[in-house]
Coordinates of C-alpha atoms in Angstrom, one line a residue:
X493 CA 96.8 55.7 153.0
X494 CA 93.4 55.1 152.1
X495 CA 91.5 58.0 153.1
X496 CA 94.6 60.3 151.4
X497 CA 93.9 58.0 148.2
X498 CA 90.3 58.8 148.3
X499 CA 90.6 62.5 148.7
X500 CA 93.3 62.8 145.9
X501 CA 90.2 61.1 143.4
X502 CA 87.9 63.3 144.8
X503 CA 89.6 66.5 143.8
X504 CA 90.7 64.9 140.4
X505 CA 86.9 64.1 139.7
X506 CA 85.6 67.6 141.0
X507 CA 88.2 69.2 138.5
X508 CA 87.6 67.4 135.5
X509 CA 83.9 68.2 136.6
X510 CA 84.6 72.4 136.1
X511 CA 86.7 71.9 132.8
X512 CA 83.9 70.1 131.3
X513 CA 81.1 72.7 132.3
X514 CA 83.7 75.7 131.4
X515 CA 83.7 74.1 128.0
X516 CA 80.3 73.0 128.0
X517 CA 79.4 76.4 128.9
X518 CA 81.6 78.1 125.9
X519 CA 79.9 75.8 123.3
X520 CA 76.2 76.7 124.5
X521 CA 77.2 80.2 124.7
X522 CA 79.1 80.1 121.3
X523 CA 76.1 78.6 119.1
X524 CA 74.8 80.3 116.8
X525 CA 71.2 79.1 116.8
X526 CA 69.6 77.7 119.5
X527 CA 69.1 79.3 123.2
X528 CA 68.9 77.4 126.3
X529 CA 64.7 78.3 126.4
X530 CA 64.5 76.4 123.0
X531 CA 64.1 80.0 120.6
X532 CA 66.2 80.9 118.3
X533 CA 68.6 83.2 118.9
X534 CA 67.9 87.1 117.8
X535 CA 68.7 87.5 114.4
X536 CA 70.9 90.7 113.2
X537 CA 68.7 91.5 110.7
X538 CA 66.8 94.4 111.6
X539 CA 63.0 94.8 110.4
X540 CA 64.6 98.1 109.8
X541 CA 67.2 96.3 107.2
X542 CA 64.6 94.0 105.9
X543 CA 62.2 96.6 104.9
X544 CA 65.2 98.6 103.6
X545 CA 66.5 95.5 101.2
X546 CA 62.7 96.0 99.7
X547 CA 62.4 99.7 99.1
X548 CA 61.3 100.8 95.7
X549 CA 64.1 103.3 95.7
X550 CA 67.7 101.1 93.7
X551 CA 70.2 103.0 96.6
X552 CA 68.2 102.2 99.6
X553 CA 68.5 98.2 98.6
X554 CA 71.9 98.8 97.3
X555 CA 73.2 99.8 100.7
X556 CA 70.9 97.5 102.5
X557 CA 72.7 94.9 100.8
X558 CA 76.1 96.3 101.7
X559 CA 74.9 96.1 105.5
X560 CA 73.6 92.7 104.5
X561 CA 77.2 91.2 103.3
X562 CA 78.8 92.4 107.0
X563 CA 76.5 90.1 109.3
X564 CA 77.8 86.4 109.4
X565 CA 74.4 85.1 108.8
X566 CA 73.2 82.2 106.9
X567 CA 69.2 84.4 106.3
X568 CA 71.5 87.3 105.6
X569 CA 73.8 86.0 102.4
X570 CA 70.3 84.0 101.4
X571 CA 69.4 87.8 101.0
X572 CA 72.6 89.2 99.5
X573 CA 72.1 85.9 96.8
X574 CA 68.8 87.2 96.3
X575 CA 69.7 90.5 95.0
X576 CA 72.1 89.0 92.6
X577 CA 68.9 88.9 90.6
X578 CA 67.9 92.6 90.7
X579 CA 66.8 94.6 87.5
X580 CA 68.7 97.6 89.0
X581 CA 72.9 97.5 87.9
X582 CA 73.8 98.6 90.9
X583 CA 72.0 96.5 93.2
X584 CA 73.3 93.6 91.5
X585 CA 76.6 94.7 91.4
X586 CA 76.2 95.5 95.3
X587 CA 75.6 91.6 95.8
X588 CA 78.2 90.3 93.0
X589 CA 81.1 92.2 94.5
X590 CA 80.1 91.4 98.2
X591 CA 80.3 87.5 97.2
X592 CA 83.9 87.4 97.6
X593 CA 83.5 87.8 101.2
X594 CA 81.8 84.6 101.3
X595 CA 84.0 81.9 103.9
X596 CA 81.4 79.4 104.3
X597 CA 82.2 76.2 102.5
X598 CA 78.4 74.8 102.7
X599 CA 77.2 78.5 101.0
X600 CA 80.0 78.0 98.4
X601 CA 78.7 74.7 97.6
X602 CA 74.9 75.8 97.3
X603 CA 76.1 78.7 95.1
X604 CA 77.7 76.1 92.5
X605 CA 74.1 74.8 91.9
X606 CA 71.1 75.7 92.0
X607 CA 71.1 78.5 94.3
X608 CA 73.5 80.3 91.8
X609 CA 75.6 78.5 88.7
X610 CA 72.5 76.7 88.0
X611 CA 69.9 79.7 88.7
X612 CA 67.3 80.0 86.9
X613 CA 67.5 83.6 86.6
X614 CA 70.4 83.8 83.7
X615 CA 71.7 86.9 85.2
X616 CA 72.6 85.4 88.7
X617 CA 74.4 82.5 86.6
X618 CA 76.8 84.8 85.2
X619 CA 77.3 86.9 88.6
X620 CA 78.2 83.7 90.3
X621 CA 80.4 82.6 87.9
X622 CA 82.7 85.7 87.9
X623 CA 82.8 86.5 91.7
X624 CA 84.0 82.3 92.3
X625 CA 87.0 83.6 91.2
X626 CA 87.2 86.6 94.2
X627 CA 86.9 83.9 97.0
X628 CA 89.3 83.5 99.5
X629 CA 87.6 79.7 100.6
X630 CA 89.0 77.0 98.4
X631 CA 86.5 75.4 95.9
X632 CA 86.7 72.1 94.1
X633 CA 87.4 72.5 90.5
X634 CA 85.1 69.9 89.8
X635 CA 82.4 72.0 90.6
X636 CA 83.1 74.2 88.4
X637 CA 84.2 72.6 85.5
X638 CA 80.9 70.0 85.2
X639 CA 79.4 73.3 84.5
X640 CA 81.6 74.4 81.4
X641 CA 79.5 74.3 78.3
X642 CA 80.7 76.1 74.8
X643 CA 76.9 77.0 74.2
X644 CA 77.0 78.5 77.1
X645 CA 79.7 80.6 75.9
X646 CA 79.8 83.9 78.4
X647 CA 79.0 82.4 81.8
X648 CA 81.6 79.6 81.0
X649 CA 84.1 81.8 80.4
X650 CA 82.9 83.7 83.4
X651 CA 84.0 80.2 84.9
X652 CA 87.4 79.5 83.4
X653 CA 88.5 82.7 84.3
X654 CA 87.4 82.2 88.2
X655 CA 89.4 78.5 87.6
X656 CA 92.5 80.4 86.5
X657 CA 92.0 82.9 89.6
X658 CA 91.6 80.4 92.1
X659 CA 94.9 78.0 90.9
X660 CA 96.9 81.4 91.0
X661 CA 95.6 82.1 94.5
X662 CA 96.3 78.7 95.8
X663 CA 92.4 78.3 96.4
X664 CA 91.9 75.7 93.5
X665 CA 90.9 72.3 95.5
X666 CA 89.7 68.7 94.4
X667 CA 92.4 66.6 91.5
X668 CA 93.9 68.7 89.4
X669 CA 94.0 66.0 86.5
X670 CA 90.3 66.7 86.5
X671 CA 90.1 70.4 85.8
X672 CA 93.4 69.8 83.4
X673 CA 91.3 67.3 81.5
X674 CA 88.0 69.4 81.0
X675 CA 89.8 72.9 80.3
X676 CA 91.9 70.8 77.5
X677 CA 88.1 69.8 75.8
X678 CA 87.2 73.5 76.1
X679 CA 90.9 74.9 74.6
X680 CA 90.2 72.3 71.7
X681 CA 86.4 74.1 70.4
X682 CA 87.6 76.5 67.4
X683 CA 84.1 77.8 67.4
X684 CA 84.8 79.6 70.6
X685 CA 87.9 81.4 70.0
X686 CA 87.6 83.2 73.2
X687 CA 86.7 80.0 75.3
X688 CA 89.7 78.3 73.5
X689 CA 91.7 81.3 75.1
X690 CA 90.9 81.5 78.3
X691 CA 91.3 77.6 78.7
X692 CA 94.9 78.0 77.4
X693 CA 95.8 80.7 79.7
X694 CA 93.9 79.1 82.7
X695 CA 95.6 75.6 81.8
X696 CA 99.0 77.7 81.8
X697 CA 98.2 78.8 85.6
X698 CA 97.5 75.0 86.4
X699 CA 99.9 73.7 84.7
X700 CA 100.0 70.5 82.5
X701 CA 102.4 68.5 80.3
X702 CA 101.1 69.4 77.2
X703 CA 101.5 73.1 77.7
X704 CA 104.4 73.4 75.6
X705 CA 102.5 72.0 73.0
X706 CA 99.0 73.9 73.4
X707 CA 101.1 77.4 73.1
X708 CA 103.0 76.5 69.6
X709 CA 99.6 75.2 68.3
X710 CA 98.4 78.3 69.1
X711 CA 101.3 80.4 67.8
X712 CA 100.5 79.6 64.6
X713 CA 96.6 80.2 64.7
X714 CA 95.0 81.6 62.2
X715 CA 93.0 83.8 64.8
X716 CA 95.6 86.5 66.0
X717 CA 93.6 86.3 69.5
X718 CA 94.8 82.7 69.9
X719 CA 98.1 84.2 68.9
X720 CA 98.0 86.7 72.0
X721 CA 96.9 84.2 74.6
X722 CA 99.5 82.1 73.5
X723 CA 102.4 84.8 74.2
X724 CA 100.6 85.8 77.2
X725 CA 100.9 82.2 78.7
X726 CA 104.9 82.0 77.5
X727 CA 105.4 85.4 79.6
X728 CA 103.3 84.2 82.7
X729 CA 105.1 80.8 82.6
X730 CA 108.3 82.3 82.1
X731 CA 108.6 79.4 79.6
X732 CA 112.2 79.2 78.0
X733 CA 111.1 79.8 74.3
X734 CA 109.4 83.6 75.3
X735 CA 111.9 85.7 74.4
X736 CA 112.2 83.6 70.9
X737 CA 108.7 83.8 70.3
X738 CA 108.1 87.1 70.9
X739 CA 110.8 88.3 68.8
X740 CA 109.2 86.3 65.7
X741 CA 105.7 88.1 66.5
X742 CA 107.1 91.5 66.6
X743 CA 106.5 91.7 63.0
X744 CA 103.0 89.4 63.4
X745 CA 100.0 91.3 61.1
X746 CA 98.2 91.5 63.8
X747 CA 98.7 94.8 66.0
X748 CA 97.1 93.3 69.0
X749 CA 99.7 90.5 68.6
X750 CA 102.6 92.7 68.2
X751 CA 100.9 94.6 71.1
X752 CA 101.4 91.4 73.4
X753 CA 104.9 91.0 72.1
X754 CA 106.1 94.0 73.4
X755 CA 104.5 93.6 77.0
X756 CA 106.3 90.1 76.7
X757 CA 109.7 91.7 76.0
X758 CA 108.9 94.9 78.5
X759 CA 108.5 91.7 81.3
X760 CA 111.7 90.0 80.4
X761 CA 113.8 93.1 81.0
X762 CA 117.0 92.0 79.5
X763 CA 119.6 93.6 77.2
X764 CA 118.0 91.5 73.9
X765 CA 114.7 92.6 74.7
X766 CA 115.1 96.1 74.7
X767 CA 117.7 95.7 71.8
X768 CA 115.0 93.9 69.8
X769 CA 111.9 96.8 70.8
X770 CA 114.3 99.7 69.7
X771 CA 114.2 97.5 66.3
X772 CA 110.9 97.9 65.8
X773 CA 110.3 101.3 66.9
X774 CA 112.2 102.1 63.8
X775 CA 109.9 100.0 61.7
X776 CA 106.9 100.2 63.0
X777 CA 103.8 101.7 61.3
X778 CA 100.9 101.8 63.8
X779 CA 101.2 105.1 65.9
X780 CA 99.5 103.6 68.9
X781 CA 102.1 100.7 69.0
X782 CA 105.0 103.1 68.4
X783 CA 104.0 105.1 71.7
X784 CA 103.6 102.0 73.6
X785 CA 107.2 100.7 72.2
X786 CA 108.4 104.2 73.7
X787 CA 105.8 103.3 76.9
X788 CA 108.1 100.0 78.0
X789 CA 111.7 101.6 76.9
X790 CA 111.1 104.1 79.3
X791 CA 109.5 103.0 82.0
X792 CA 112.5 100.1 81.7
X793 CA 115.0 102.9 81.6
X794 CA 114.0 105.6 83.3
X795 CA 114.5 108.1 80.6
X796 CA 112.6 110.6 79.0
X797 CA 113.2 109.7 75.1
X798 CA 110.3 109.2 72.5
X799 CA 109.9 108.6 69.2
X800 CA 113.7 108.7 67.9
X801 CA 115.1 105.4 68.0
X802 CA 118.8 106.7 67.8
X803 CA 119.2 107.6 71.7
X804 CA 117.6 103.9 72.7
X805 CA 119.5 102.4 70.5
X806 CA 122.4 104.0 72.3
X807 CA 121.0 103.3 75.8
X808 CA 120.3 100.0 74.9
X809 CA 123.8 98.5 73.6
X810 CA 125.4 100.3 77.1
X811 CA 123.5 97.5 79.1
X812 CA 124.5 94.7 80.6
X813 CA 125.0 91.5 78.2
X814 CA 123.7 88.9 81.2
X815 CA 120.9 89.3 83.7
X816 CA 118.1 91.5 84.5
X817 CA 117.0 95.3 84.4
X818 CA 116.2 96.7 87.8
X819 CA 112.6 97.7 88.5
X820 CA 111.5 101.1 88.1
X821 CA 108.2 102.8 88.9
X822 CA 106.5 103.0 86.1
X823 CA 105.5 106.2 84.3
X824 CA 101.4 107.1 84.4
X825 CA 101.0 106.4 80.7
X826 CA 102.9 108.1 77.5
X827 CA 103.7 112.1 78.4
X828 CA 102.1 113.7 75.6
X829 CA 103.7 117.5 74.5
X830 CA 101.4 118.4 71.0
X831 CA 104.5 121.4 70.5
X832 CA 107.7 118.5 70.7
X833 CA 106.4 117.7 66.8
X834 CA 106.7 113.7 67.3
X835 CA 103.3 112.8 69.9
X836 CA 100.2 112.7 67.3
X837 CA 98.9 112.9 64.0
X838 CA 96.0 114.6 64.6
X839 CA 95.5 117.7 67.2
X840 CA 93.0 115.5 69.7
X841 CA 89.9 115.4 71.4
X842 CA 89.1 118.4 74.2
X843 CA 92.3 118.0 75.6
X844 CA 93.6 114.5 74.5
X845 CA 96.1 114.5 72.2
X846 CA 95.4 111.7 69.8
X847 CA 98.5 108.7 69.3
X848 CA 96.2 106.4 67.3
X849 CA 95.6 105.6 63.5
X850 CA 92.8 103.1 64.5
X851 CA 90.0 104.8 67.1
X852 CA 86.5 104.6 68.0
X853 CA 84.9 107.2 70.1
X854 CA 82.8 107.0 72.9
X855 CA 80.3 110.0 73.8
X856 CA 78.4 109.6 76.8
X857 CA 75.1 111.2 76.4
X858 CA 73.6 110.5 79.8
X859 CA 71.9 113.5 81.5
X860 CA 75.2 115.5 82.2
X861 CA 75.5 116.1 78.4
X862 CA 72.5 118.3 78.5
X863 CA 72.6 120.1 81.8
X864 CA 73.5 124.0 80.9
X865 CA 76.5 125.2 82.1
X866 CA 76.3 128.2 84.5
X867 CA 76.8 130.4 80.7
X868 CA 73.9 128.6 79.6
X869 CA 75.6 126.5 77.3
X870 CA 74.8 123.0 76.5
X871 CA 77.8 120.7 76.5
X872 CA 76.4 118.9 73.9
X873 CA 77.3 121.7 71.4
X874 CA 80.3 122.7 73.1
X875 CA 81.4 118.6 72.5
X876 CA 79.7 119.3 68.7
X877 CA 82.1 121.8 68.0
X878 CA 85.3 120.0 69.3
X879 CA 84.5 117.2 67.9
X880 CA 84.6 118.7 64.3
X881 CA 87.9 120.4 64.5
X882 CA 89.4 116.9 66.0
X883 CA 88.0 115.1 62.7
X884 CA 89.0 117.5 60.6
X885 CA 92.5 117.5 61.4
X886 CA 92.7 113.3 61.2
X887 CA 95.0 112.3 58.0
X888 CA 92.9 110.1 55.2
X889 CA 94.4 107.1 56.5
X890 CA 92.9 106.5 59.7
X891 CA 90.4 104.9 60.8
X892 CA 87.6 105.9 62.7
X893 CA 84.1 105.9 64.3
X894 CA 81.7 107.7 66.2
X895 CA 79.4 105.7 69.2
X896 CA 76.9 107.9 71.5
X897 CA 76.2 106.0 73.9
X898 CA 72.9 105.8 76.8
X899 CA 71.5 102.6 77.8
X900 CA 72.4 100.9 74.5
X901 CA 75.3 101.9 72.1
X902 CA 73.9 104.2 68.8
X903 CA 77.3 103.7 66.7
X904 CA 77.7 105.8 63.6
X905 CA 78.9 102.7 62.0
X906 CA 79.1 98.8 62.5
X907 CA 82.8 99.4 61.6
X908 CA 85.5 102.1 61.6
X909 CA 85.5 103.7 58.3
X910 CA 88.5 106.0 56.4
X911 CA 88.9 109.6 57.6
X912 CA 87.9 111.0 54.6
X913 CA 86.2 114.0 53.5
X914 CA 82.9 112.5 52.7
X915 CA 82.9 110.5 55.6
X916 CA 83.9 113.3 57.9
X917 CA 80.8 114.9 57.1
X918 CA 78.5 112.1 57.3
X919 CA 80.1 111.2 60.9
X920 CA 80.1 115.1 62.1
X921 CA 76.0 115.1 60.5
X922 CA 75.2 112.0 62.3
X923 CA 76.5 113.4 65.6
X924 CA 74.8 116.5 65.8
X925 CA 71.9 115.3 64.9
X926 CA 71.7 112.7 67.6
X927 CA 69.8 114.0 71.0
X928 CA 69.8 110.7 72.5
X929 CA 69.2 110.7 76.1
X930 CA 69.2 108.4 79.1
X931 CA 71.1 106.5 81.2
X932 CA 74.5 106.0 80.3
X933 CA 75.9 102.2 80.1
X934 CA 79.6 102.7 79.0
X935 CA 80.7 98.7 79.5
X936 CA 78.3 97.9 76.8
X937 CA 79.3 100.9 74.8
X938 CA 83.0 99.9 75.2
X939 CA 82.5 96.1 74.2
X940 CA 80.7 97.5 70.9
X941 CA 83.9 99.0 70.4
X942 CA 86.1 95.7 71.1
X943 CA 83.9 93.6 68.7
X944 CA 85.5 95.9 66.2
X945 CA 88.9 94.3 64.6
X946 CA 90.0 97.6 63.3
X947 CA 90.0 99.6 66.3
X948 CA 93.1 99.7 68.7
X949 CA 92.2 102.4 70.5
X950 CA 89.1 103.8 72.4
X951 CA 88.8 107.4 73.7
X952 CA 85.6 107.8 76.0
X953 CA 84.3 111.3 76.7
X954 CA 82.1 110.6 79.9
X955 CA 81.5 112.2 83.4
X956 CA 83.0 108.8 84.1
X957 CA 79.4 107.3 86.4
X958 CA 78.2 104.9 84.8
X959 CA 74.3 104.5 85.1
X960 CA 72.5 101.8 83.3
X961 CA 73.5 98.7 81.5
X962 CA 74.3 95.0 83.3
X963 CA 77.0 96.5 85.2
X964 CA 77.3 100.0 86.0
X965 CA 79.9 99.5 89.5
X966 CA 83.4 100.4 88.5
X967 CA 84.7 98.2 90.7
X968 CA 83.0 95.2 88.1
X969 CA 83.7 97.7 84.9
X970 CA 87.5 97.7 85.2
X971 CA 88.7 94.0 85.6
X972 CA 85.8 92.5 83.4
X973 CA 86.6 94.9 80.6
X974 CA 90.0 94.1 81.5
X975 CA 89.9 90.4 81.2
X976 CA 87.3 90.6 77.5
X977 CA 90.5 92.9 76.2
X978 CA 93.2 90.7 77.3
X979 CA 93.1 88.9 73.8
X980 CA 92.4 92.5 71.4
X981 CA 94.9 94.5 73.1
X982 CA 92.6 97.7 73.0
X983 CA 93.7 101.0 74.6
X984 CA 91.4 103.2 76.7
X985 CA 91.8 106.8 76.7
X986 CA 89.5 108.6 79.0
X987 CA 88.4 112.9 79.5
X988 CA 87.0 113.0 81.8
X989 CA 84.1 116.0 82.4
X990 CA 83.7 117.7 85.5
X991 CA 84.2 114.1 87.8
X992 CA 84.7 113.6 91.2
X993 CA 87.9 112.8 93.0
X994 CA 87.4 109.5 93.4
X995 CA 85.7 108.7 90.0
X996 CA 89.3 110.2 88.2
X997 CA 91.4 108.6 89.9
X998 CA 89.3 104.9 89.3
X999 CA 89.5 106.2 85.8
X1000 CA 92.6 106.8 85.8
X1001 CA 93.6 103.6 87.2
X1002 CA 91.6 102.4 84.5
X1003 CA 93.3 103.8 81.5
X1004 CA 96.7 103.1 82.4
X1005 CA 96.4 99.5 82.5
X1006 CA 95.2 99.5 79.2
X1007 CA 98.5 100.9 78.6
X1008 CA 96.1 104.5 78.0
X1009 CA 95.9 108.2 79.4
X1010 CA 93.4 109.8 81.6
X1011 CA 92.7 113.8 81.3
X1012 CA 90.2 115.6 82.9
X1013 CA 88.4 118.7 81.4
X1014 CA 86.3 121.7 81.7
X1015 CA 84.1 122.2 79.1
X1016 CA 83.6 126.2 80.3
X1017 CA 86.7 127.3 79.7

């Protein structure tokens, strides 16, 4: 019995012995830094790829940083971080988008201070702040929050829009009370009306008791932006009052409020929503707001009508008293026909028919404005010459303006102005005397345009690549412009000249969530 006894523990011992080298064997093999002979282990990172990341030339970094953001190396994001800070857009722009591929907690931490939030280099602040919000690791909301400061007013609400992206994804960590508590401070600062709004709609992602309360305040605002952040919390929370609150704010002052309103009632899909837009399409005065009443009937509906209220109003009282609208795809923004008698005011811009009383113009006067065409024309003149019949056929009462654009804006104007005669001539004299040329930075141009309070629409003639500026990656452009116009309510309408595949359809894309149409042109024919 003994000897058996002994020879049973001898083969138990022996094969605890082989597990714990095989998994002994696995860890050694598995680390990432040290080698049994006491180097390091070879790094990824090429002398290839390191000399790359430093070349004078902006495309060679650019894609050496792309390369950079695949390897799942500490040295190698210490790199990508590194060209957060570079002068060239699209280096930057490289690095801020790769961020979001960022897993590692320790990394996440670092770029919260000093390494990134807390950068020196104010530039590298603001691209950390915005691409928090793209990670797929959770992050403590404290960290973010102890870095909210209304005198820091764009890189904090760089930061209260990542907290808002993060609660919706389910990445938000750390106690909630805490976030709640400082996003409440920052919803309170009147001087900030744009911080005030993103705390109230990030605070209506969270969620906190005093939500209720927040939106009414806000409702009756004397700022029509804190007007629209309020409605767009009711529609996001699906709180009970929307469909009340909305109705009131259907005739609001504001067209950017009444803008909202109708999105609200367009999401609530129910037989008193659409009952209460066809109301208003009989009512209301802005063009641009009419079309985008038409916009939600029909993609709600599925029908072709337009401006005539009679038919929805038909449509509408045939629907179902209780419940829902099914979902339908949704149309690729308002079908314009100039012949139908009902789609503009005005004839348009090379192509575009023009739905708007309220527009600003964007000319982009980077180098493809003055290459000859194979005629030898210059599209400059050919864009001078459109441009003056498109004026000249806008009625008195709207408002317009006139912004070339390269690196910096060079607006006509501080302010849209009345389309009339004298000022026609002053805006056509201005433009074709103005030879600008350089690279062209359309986000700034396009922000120039949102400062403006009178503008609810922007129509941007461009090749659609954007060149200079902070940000010149479309990727960025889209949902950072989207996110400054959530509270304005500005539409985009793009023509697009002689752009790539890819470029329309990102334009595209673009436009139509602004609730705006995309057209591409030739300028030879």
């Amino acid at each position: 019995m003994k000897p058996r006894r002994a020879g049973a523990v001898f083969v138990a011992v022996r094969s605890f012995l082989y597990a714990f080298t095989v998994v002994l064997t696995g860890l050694v093999l598995a680390a990432p830094f040290e080698r049994g002979d006491g180097n390091k282990q070879k790094s990824a990172i090429t002398e290839e790829l390191r000399q790359a990341f430093r070349d004078p030339k902006a495309s060679t970094r650019r894609h050496a940083v792309r390369e950079l953001s695949q390897l799942r190396e500490r040295e190698a994001w210490t790199m990508v971080i590194e060209a957060l800070g570079d002068r060239e857009s699209d280096v930057g722009d490289a690095a801020q988008v790769a961020l979001a591929r960022i897993t590692d907690a320790e990394l996440v931490r670092d770029l919260c201070g000093k390494a990134g939030l807390d950068s020196r280099d104010e530039h590298v602040g603001l691209r950390v702040a915005e691409a928090l919000g793209r990670m797929s690791v959770d992050i403590d909301g404290e960290l973010l929050v102890r870095r909210l400061a209304p005198q820091n007013a764009e890189r904090t609400r760089y930061l209260i829009w990542s907290i808002e992206r993060l609660a919706r994804a389910k990445h938000l960590a750390g106690k909630p009370e805490y976030v709640v508590e400082a996003l409440e401070r920052i919803e309170h600062v009147r001087t900030e009306i744009e911080l005030s709004c993103a705390a109230l709609v990030a605070l209506g992602e969270i969620g906190t008791p005093k939500l209720s309360a927040l939106v009414f305040d806000a409702l009756t605002a004397q700022q029509p932006e804190r007007r629209v952040a309020a409605l767009l919390v009711a529609s996001q929370a699906q709180m009970p009052e929307c469909f009340a609150w909305s109705s009131r704010a259907l005739a609001d002052a504001s067209g950017s409020v009444r803008m909202q309103a109708i999105e609200n009632m367009q999401a609530l899909a129910t037989k008193p929503a659409m009952l209460a837009l066809v109301a208003r399409l009989g009512i209301e005065t802005r063009l641009r707001l009419r079309w985008r009443i038409v916009n939600a009937l029909q993609n709600s509906s599925g029908l072709k009508n337009r401006l005539d209220p009679r038919p929805w109003q038909l449509w509408a009282e045939q629907l179902p008293t209780a419940g829902k609208l099914p979902k339908l795809s949704p149309n690729s923004g308002v079908e314009s026909k100039p012949d139908d008698g009902q789609t503009t005011k005005a004839g348009g811009l090379v192509g575009l028919p023009l739905i708007s009383d309220h527009v600003c113009f964007l000319f982009d006067f980077s180098g493809s404005m003055w290459m000859p065409l194979d005629d030898g024309r210059v599209p400059k003149d050919i864009v001078d010459a459109k441009l003056r019949e498109a004026l000249a056929a806008l009625p008195e009462d709207t408002q317009f303006n006139l912004v070339p654009f390269t690196y910096d804006p060079i607006p006509w104007e501080q302010r849209v102005q009345p389309a009339k005669q004298a000022n026609v001539r002053k805006a056509l004299d201005f433009f074709a005397a103005c030879h600008a040329r350089g690279r062209g930075n359309v986000y700034d141009a396009a922000l120039f345009a949102l400062d403006d309070p009178g503008v609810d629409t922007i129509v941007a003639l461009t090749d659609g690549v954007p060149t200079g500026g902070f940000h010149s990656d479309m990727d960025l452009i889209v949902p950072l412009f989207l996110e400054r116009n959530r509270f304005t309510k500005v539409v985009v309408d793009s023509i697009l000249v002689d752009a790539k595949l890819g470029t329309s359809r990102r334009w595209n894309e673009f436009s139509i969530a602004t609730g705006g149409r995309c057209v591409e042109v030739d300028l030879a024919q």
